[in-house]
XYZ file of C-alpha atoms in Angstrom:
474
model
C 67.801 150.622 -55.525
C 64.972 149.521 -57.564
C 63.107 146.478 -56.208
C 62.713 143.545 -58.307
C 59.108 142.362 -59.153
C 57.764 139.789 -57.191
C 56.375 136.735 -59.298
C 52.691 136.517 -59.512
C 51.002 134.227 -56.962
C 49.152 131.348 -58.394
C 45.222 131.463 -57.973
C 45.502 129.114 -54.929
C 48.050 131.124 -53.180
C 45.992 134.228 -53.480
C 42.929 132.143 -52.091
C 45.079 131.093 -49.248
C 46.327 134.573 -48.657
C 42.706 136.016 -48.538
C 41.437 133.114 -46.295
C 44.430 133.750 -43.855
C 43.286 137.422 -43.590
C 39.651 136.469 -42.958
C 40.528 134.091 -40.512
C 42.743 136.639 -38.759
C 39.932 138.906 -38.698
C 37.367 136.370 -37.427
C 39.783 135.494 -34.550
C 40.614 138.834 -33.478
C 37.157 140.572 -33.644
C 35.267 137.393 -32.520
C 32.735 138.272 -35.278
C 31.785 136.526 -38.456
C 31.941 138.498 -41.741
C 28.139 138.913 -42.978
C 27.467 139.729 -46.521
C 24.076 140.878 -47.982
C 23.958 144.243 -45.963
C 22.780 147.757 -46.629
C 24.453 150.267 -44.633
C 23.688 154.053 -44.413
C 26.119 156.681 -42.886
C 24.388 158.961 -40.491
C 26.078 162.271 -39.336
C 25.492 163.937 -36.241
C 22.010 164.122 -34.325
C 20.540 165.817 -37.381
C 20.654 162.659 -39.367
C 20.604 160.019 -36.489
C 17.853 161.205 -34.354
C 14.955 161.423 -37.091
C 15.900 158.098 -38.307
C 15.763 156.525 -34.784
C 12.425 158.063 -34.112
C 11.007 156.864 -37.383
C 12.019 153.473 -36.820
C 10.548 153.603 -33.250
C 7.268 154.923 -34.699
C 7.279 152.344 -37.105
C 7.582 149.444 -34.733
C 5.109 146.596 -34.595
C 6.492 143.923 -32.513
C 9.505 145.020 -30.304
C 12.068 147.662 -29.819
C 15.409 147.129 -28.152
C 17.262 150.267 -26.968
C 20.613 150.464 -25.365
C 22.391 153.846 -24.404
C 25.227 154.710 -22.034
C 23.415 158.263 -21.375
C 19.910 159.324 -21.700
C 19.809 162.882 -20.613
C 16.659 164.222 -18.682
C 16.193 167.270 -21.143
C 14.294 167.997 -24.190
C 15.696 165.179 -26.242
C 15.470 162.660 -23.510
C 11.889 163.469 -22.962
C 11.193 163.344 -26.749
C 12.607 159.803 -26.878
C 10.891 158.792 -23.670
C 7.450 159.883 -25.137
C 8.080 157.817 -28.215
C 9.086 154.640 -26.366
C 6.074 155.002 -23.822
C 3.592 155.650 -26.768
C 4.750 152.365 -28.438
C 4.774 150.432 -25.486
C 0.993 151.452 -24.942
C 0.207 150.237 -28.459
C 1.209 146.802 -27.219
C 5.027 146.920 -28.753
C 7.624 145.349 -26.352
C 9.846 147.976 -25.404
C 13.144 146.998 -23.593
C 15.645 149.733 -22.603
C 19.210 149.430 -21.039
C 20.934 152.509 -19.466
C 24.294 152.578 -17.667
C 24.223 153.516 -13.991
C 27.291 155.646 -14.077
C 26.460 157.091 -17.389
C 22.899 158.173 -16.017
C 24.367 159.299 -12.838
C 23.464 163.188 -12.082
C 21.954 163.276 -15.633
C 18.664 161.406 -15.413
C 16.346 161.063 -12.203
C 14.589 158.168 -10.934
C 11.358 159.911 -11.699
C 12.298 159.812 -15.506
C 12.917 156.046 -15.209
C 9.723 155.421 -13.261
C 7.610 157.237 -15.831
C 9.114 154.990 -18.513
C 8.372 151.813 -16.332
C 4.898 153.101 -15.674
C 4.227 153.597 -19.225
C 5.070 149.884 -20.152
C 8.862 150.120 -21.076
C 10.905 147.437 -19.290
C 13.894 149.422 -18.249
C 17.311 147.712 -16.676
C 19.989 149.504 -15.078
C 23.510 148.249 -15.761
C 25.811 147.700 -12.950
C 24.799 150.002 -10.157
C 27.446 150.026 -7.144
C 27.516 146.814 -5.207
C 28.892 146.059 -1.722
C 29.946 142.452 -2.988
C 32.126 143.921 -5.691
C 32.862 147.813 -5.537
C 35.559 147.760 -8.005
C 33.083 146.627 -10.748
C 32.281 150.180 -10.902
C 34.919 150.555 -13.343
C 33.348 148.266 -15.856
C 30.740 149.957 -17.748
C 27.882 149.551 -20.687
C 29.217 152.172 -23.018
C 27.248 150.886 -26.100
C 24.827 152.610 -28.072
C 22.128 150.711 -30.197
C 18.788 150.460 -31.457
C 17.045 147.435 -33.096
C 13.271 147.798 -34.225
C 11.374 144.444 -35.155
C 14.778 142.663 -36.527
C 14.351 144.610 -39.677
C 16.690 147.618 -38.918
C 19.546 148.432 -36.547
C 21.410 151.484 -35.585
C 24.988 151.472 -34.088
C 26.448 154.826 -33.061
C 28.553 156.781 -30.982
C 25.553 159.185 -30.010
C 24.029 158.933 -26.580
C 20.449 160.750 -26.308
C 20.832 164.680 -25.193
C 20.532 168.168 -26.133
C 24.443 168.540 -26.433
C 24.129 166.608 -29.602
C 21.232 168.996 -30.876
C 23.097 172.196 -29.696
C 22.248 174.993 -27.342
C 21.588 177.910 -29.537
C 20.785 179.997 -26.558
C 24.360 179.564 -24.990
C 25.819 179.798 -28.636
C 26.825 176.074 -28.485
C 26.978 174.279 -31.620
C 25.879 170.708 -31.751
C 28.262 167.789 -30.830
C 29.932 166.277 -33.976
C 29.162 162.553 -34.003
C 28.564 159.561 -36.401
C 26.363 156.512 -36.506
C 25.105 154.070 -38.996
C 21.669 152.361 -40.001
C 21.885 148.375 -40.809
C 19.597 146.298 -43.055
C 20.191 142.540 -43.431
C 21.996 139.806 -41.588
C 23.849 142.191 -39.405
C 20.747 143.210 -37.591
C 20.817 139.817 -35.867
C 24.161 140.318 -34.663
C 23.287 143.664 -33.129
C 20.351 141.912 -31.446
C 22.349 139.329 -30.106
C 24.736 141.795 -28.561
C 21.813 143.677 -26.902
C 20.590 140.099 -25.587
C 23.961 139.357 -23.857
C 23.937 142.713 -22.011
C 20.226 142.172 -21.212
C 21.128 138.887 -19.552
C 23.730 140.146 -17.493
C 21.024 142.260 -15.649
C 18.236 140.018 -15.382
C 16.284 137.267 -16.884
C 17.127 136.474 -20.678
C 15.333 137.736 -23.639
C 12.761 135.377 -25.138
C 14.787 133.520 -27.775
C 11.563 133.429 -30.163
C 11.941 137.199 -30.108
C 15.150 137.409 -31.778
C 15.816 137.009 -35.457
C 18.286 134.321 -36.950
C 20.521 135.583 -39.526
C 19.258 133.157 -42.053
C 15.754 134.552 -41.768
C 16.848 138.092 -42.811
C 16.314 139.008 -46.470
C 19.213 140.093 -48.410
C 19.321 143.868 -48.294
C 22.524 144.956 -50.230
C 25.935 144.258 -50.928
C 27.907 145.384 -47.929
C 29.908 142.897 -45.884
C 30.429 143.769 -42.128
C 31.115 142.237 -38.738
C 29.506 143.285 -35.539
C 32.245 143.562 -33.052
C 30.987 143.044 -29.466
C 33.566 144.743 -26.933
C 33.470 143.116 -23.625
C 35.764 143.744 -20.557
C 39.230 142.381 -21.399
C 38.604 141.136 -24.947
C 40.435 144.289 -26.548
C 38.883 143.597 -30.031
C 39.180 146.970 -31.319
C 42.492 147.447 -30.078
C 43.963 144.331 -31.939
C 41.925 145.023 -35.154
C 43.401 148.492 -35.234
C 46.716 146.953 -34.806
C 46.437 144.453 -37.599
C 44.905 147.105 -39.940
C 47.649 149.608 -39.241
C 50.294 146.690 -39.915
C 48.687 146.046 -43.325
C 47.453 149.631 -44.373
C 49.112 150.717 -47.673
C 47.914 154.304 -48.283
C 45.670 156.084 -45.823
C 44.530 155.761 -41.992
C 42.208 158.293 -40.951
C 40.816 158.159 -37.583
C 38.493 160.247 -35.452
C 38.350 159.825 -31.761
C 36.405 161.737 -28.829
C 38.894 160.665 -25.921
C 42.291 159.457 -27.578
C 44.797 158.292 -25.168
C 46.932 155.899 -26.925
C 48.995 153.226 -25.131
C 52.654 153.005 -26.335
C 51.972 149.693 -28.519
C 49.170 151.564 -30.131
C 50.949 154.853 -30.723
C 54.006 152.601 -32.098
C 51.715 150.942 -34.575
C 50.379 154.209 -36.108
C 53.884 155.843 -36.084
C 55.360 152.808 -37.906
C 52.622 153.381 -40.656
C 53.346 156.742 -40.920
C 56.896 156.321 -41.001
C 56.370 153.903 -43.940
C 54.629 156.446 -46.057
C 51.037 155.909 -45.066
C 48.811 159.064 -44.978
C 47.975 158.748 -41.161
C 45.840 161.328 -39.744
C 43.971 161.777 -36.300
C 41.143 164.256 -35.633
C 40.415 164.921 -31.862
C 38.349 167.497 -29.950
C 39.875 170.966 -29.097
C 37.120 171.515 -26.631
C 36.020 168.625 -24.617
C 33.712 167.600 -21.538
C 36.861 166.006 -19.841
C 39.901 168.523 -19.623
C 42.266 165.885 -18.213
C 41.745 163.609 -21.231
C 42.589 166.635 -23.674
C 45.948 167.469 -21.984
C 46.763 163.543 -22.016
C 45.937 163.418 -25.377
C 48.048 166.463 -26.382
C 51.046 164.858 -24.634
C 51.131 162.171 -27.162
C 51.364 164.527 -30.006
C 54.940 165.202 -30.505
C 55.971 161.578 -30.994
C 53.210 161.327 -33.477
C 54.117 164.410 -35.211
C 57.689 163.572 -35.579
C 56.978 160.226 -37.073
C 54.781 161.925 -39.713
C 51.422 161.597 -38.320
C 49.125 164.641 -38.852
C 46.999 165.549 -35.818
C 44.082 167.913 -36.359
C 41.742 169.306 -33.471
C 37.986 169.869 -34.145
C 37.206 173.562 -33.742
C 33.438 173.088 -32.924
C 31.928 172.585 -29.285
C 33.037 168.722 -29.239
C 33.802 165.789 -31.653
C 32.294 162.728 -29.968
C 32.803 160.236 -32.972
C 34.738 157.082 -32.778
C 35.418 156.186 -36.386
C 38.252 154.984 -38.620
C 38.704 154.306 -42.285
C 41.812 152.419 -43.521
C 42.605 152.461 -47.378
C 39.125 153.557 -48.115
C 38.441 150.021 -47.852
C 37.751 148.889 -43.991
C 35.707 151.326 -42.009
C 34.940 151.240 -38.227
C 32.014 153.023 -36.633
C 30.622 152.626 -33.062
C 31.183 153.451 -29.252
C 34.683 152.334 -28.663
C 37.106 155.252 -27.853
C 40.820 154.676 -28.391
C 41.628 154.451 -24.554
C 42.189 151.908 -21.914
C 38.775 151.923 -20.515
C 37.073 151.434 -24.030
C 39.662 148.802 -25.018
C 39.870 146.771 -21.808
C 37.155 147.728 -19.382
C 33.974 148.521 -20.942
C 31.160 146.688 -22.994
C 31.332 148.457 -26.384
C 29.805 147.827 -29.826
C 31.236 148.617 -33.137
C 30.614 147.797 -36.756
C 33.678 146.756 -39.076
C 32.529 147.314 -42.649
C 34.496 145.958 -45.823
C 33.187 148.013 -48.600
C 34.948 150.418 -51.270
C 31.668 152.570 -51.527
C 31.031 152.888 -47.856
C 34.828 153.732 -47.381
C 34.841 156.404 -49.916
C 31.991 158.231 -48.126
C 33.880 157.761 -44.648
C 36.882 159.401 -46.460
C 34.592 162.307 -47.897
C 33.191 162.911 -44.396
C 36.661 163.098 -42.907
C 38.043 165.474 -45.450
C 34.777 167.567 -44.801
C 35.511 167.456 -40.958
C 39.095 168.961 -41.639
C 37.552 172.149 -43.012
C 36.537 172.855 -39.556
C 39.664 171.773 -37.708
C 43.027 173.180 -36.962
C 46.086 171.136 -37.752
C 48.924 170.919 -35.081
C 52.392 171.319 -36.465
C 55.904 171.175 -35.008
C 57.732 174.407 -35.316
C 61.602 174.737 -35.132
C 61.462 175.492 -31.201
C 59.762 172.138 -30.343
C 61.196 170.113 -33.140
C 63.591 167.368 -31.724
C 66.233 165.484 -33.489
C 65.204 161.851 -34.080
C 67.904 159.300 -33.431
C 67.861 155.577 -33.993
C 67.527 153.337 -37.020
C 66.857 154.880 -40.392
C 63.620 154.264 -41.710
C 63.970 151.723 -44.554
C 60.529 151.682 -45.962
C 59.262 149.811 -48.899
C 61.303 151.811 -51.626
C 61.188 155.502 -52.612
C 59.076 156.207 -55.575
C 56.886 153.143 -55.092
C 53.288 153.259 -56.400
C 52.037 153.220 -52.888
C 54.266 156.091 -52.029
C 53.137 158.224 -54.838
C 49.482 157.436 -54.410
C 49.720 158.521 -50.718
C 51.492 161.621 -51.717
C 48.702 162.326 -54.331
C 46.032 161.826 -51.903
C 47.898 164.100 -49.308
C 48.093 166.732 -51.933
C 44.593 166.523 -53.398
C 43.231 166.311 -49.731
C 45.212 169.524 -48.677
C 44.062 171.402 -51.584
C 40.248 170.131 -51.424
C 39.921 170.694 -47.639
C 41.760 174.054 -47.503
C 43.187 173.494 -44.062
C 42.500 176.936 -42.945
C 44.300 176.966 -39.494
C 47.391 175.646 -38.198
C 48.803 175.793 -34.592
C 52.179 174.892 -33.191
C 52.451 172.201 -30.600
C 51.977 173.468 -27.106
C 53.619 172.143 -23.852
C 50.930 169.529 -22.685
C 53.504 167.498 -21.425
C 54.757 170.046 -19.004
C 51.272 170.625 -17.672
C 50.611 166.895 -16.951
C 54.082 166.706 -15.450
C 53.440 169.925 -13.284
C 49.992 168.425 -12.129
C 51.552 165.006 -11.226
C 54.385 166.501 -9.346
C 52.083 168.661 -7.419
C 49.852 165.816 -6.356
C 52.933 163.837 -5.275
C 54.205 166.814 -3.219
C 50.830 167.431 -1.660
C 50.699 163.613 -0.875
C 54.218 163.787 0.636
C 53.359 166.787 2.935
C 50.206 165.213 4.202
C 52.196 161.946 5.062
C 54.619 164.206 7.137
C 51.983 166.584 8.837
C 48.808 164.597 8.697
C 49.729 160.908 8.512
C 46.281 159.777 9.576
C 44.306 161.908 6.926
C 46.847 160.721 4.249
C 46.529 157.253 4.972
C 42.663 157.323 4.971
C 42.212 156.799 1.027
C 44.371 153.747 1.554
C 42.243 152.279 4.417
C 39.149 153.016 2.412
C 40.681 151.117 -0.560
C 41.701 148.224 1.751
C 38.364 148.072 3.379
C 36.598 147.978 -0.108
C 38.806 145.095 -1.134
C 38.535 143.226 2.068
C 34.766 143.197 2.916
C 33.583 141.853 -0.583
C 36.553 139.434 -0.449
C 35.240 138.143 2.927
C 31.462 138.133 1.959
C 32.260 136.013 -1.269
C 34.304 133.614 0.918
C 31.209 133.166 3.148
C 28.961 132.740 0.284
C 31.326 130.026 -1.273
C 31.574 128.156 2.142
C 27.737 128.131 2.605
C 27.329 126.811 -0.883
C 29.922 124.019 -0.566
């Protein structure tokens, strides 16, 4: 049945519709749309690290550097040398790293050398007896700001993994960052200042730039989205974009573990004819995450989502592009820890030219990826309501099909692999753990109860200490 054409909206109605979208984005992201920016897309450490080091070398007043992990390896020492050099020249250098991120990867000697060299170093959230469960809250951000003139927001930490290890035949990790000039720099500074204040005295306000004082640097509009525990900004903005996307929704994520509501949003988009693709690692530094990610494949594939696994050593990027118009680059992974538990930092960019470059980068990545497919053996019959869509033969569907065909020819997907039994592996692991725990309760009840006792003590002691502190204060 052919749909009747809707009447054109009057100018004031279109303006109201646009304002509604902008207000929704403002509310969901907690970030204002800033115009007049220049944004460069930086691929891998090959483009990111030299740009960071050049900005550090050019610093004249201050450097603000925040990284979840700085490895004590060749790359970590390279950046440490650069920061100490500027500190000795009189530049104010302030650095934040995460305690858990640096645990086992960076020694106290490394941080002591930086402090002795004039760098002000702060560690986010080391373990505390007063609140031991806070160890679950991490500063997972990665950003750099120099002199209020340039900012970098990225998925990369500092370490040799991002450069590669030729002696072990390990290629560089695949990752993405951006360079910002313009009003957006002020918001990245503010995000750094907010974390800095959680672990000590606040930054001098005179050090920070105001948006109005930054010159117009380009034509790109963006939002700097500060992820804070329980805010779920990126989770909610992806939901809105998935609901409104018309043609393409291409996502790259390092540790994808979608909750049911998120998975349903992308499945609904795919079922409605949107070209939805997700690129995740084939090899990863956290094996359990990979198996959990794979357990979500079947439902997505049956809904029409295309899933690809990166063939290199690791894809660590956290990016997305919707309809070639809205792009997201930053530190937030698509899982509960990043959405609800961590401090994260992402940039949502509204620009067609930048979106085109994001699309091109994604298609380039697919050339080194394997597409996961359903074969007849593991294809299940879908039941329930029939998809109604927005009408077969619509312009949107035709466009999506054209993009699909062109992308498939252009990228030449060289490999396909049938879906494996990831769910079975996870179920076996869960069943084995439950069985072992049950046997321990039967034969060694004291040993089996020990973890529960430790957990109760960890909750009881800080609660009593807080109660005593409040009693003394009041």
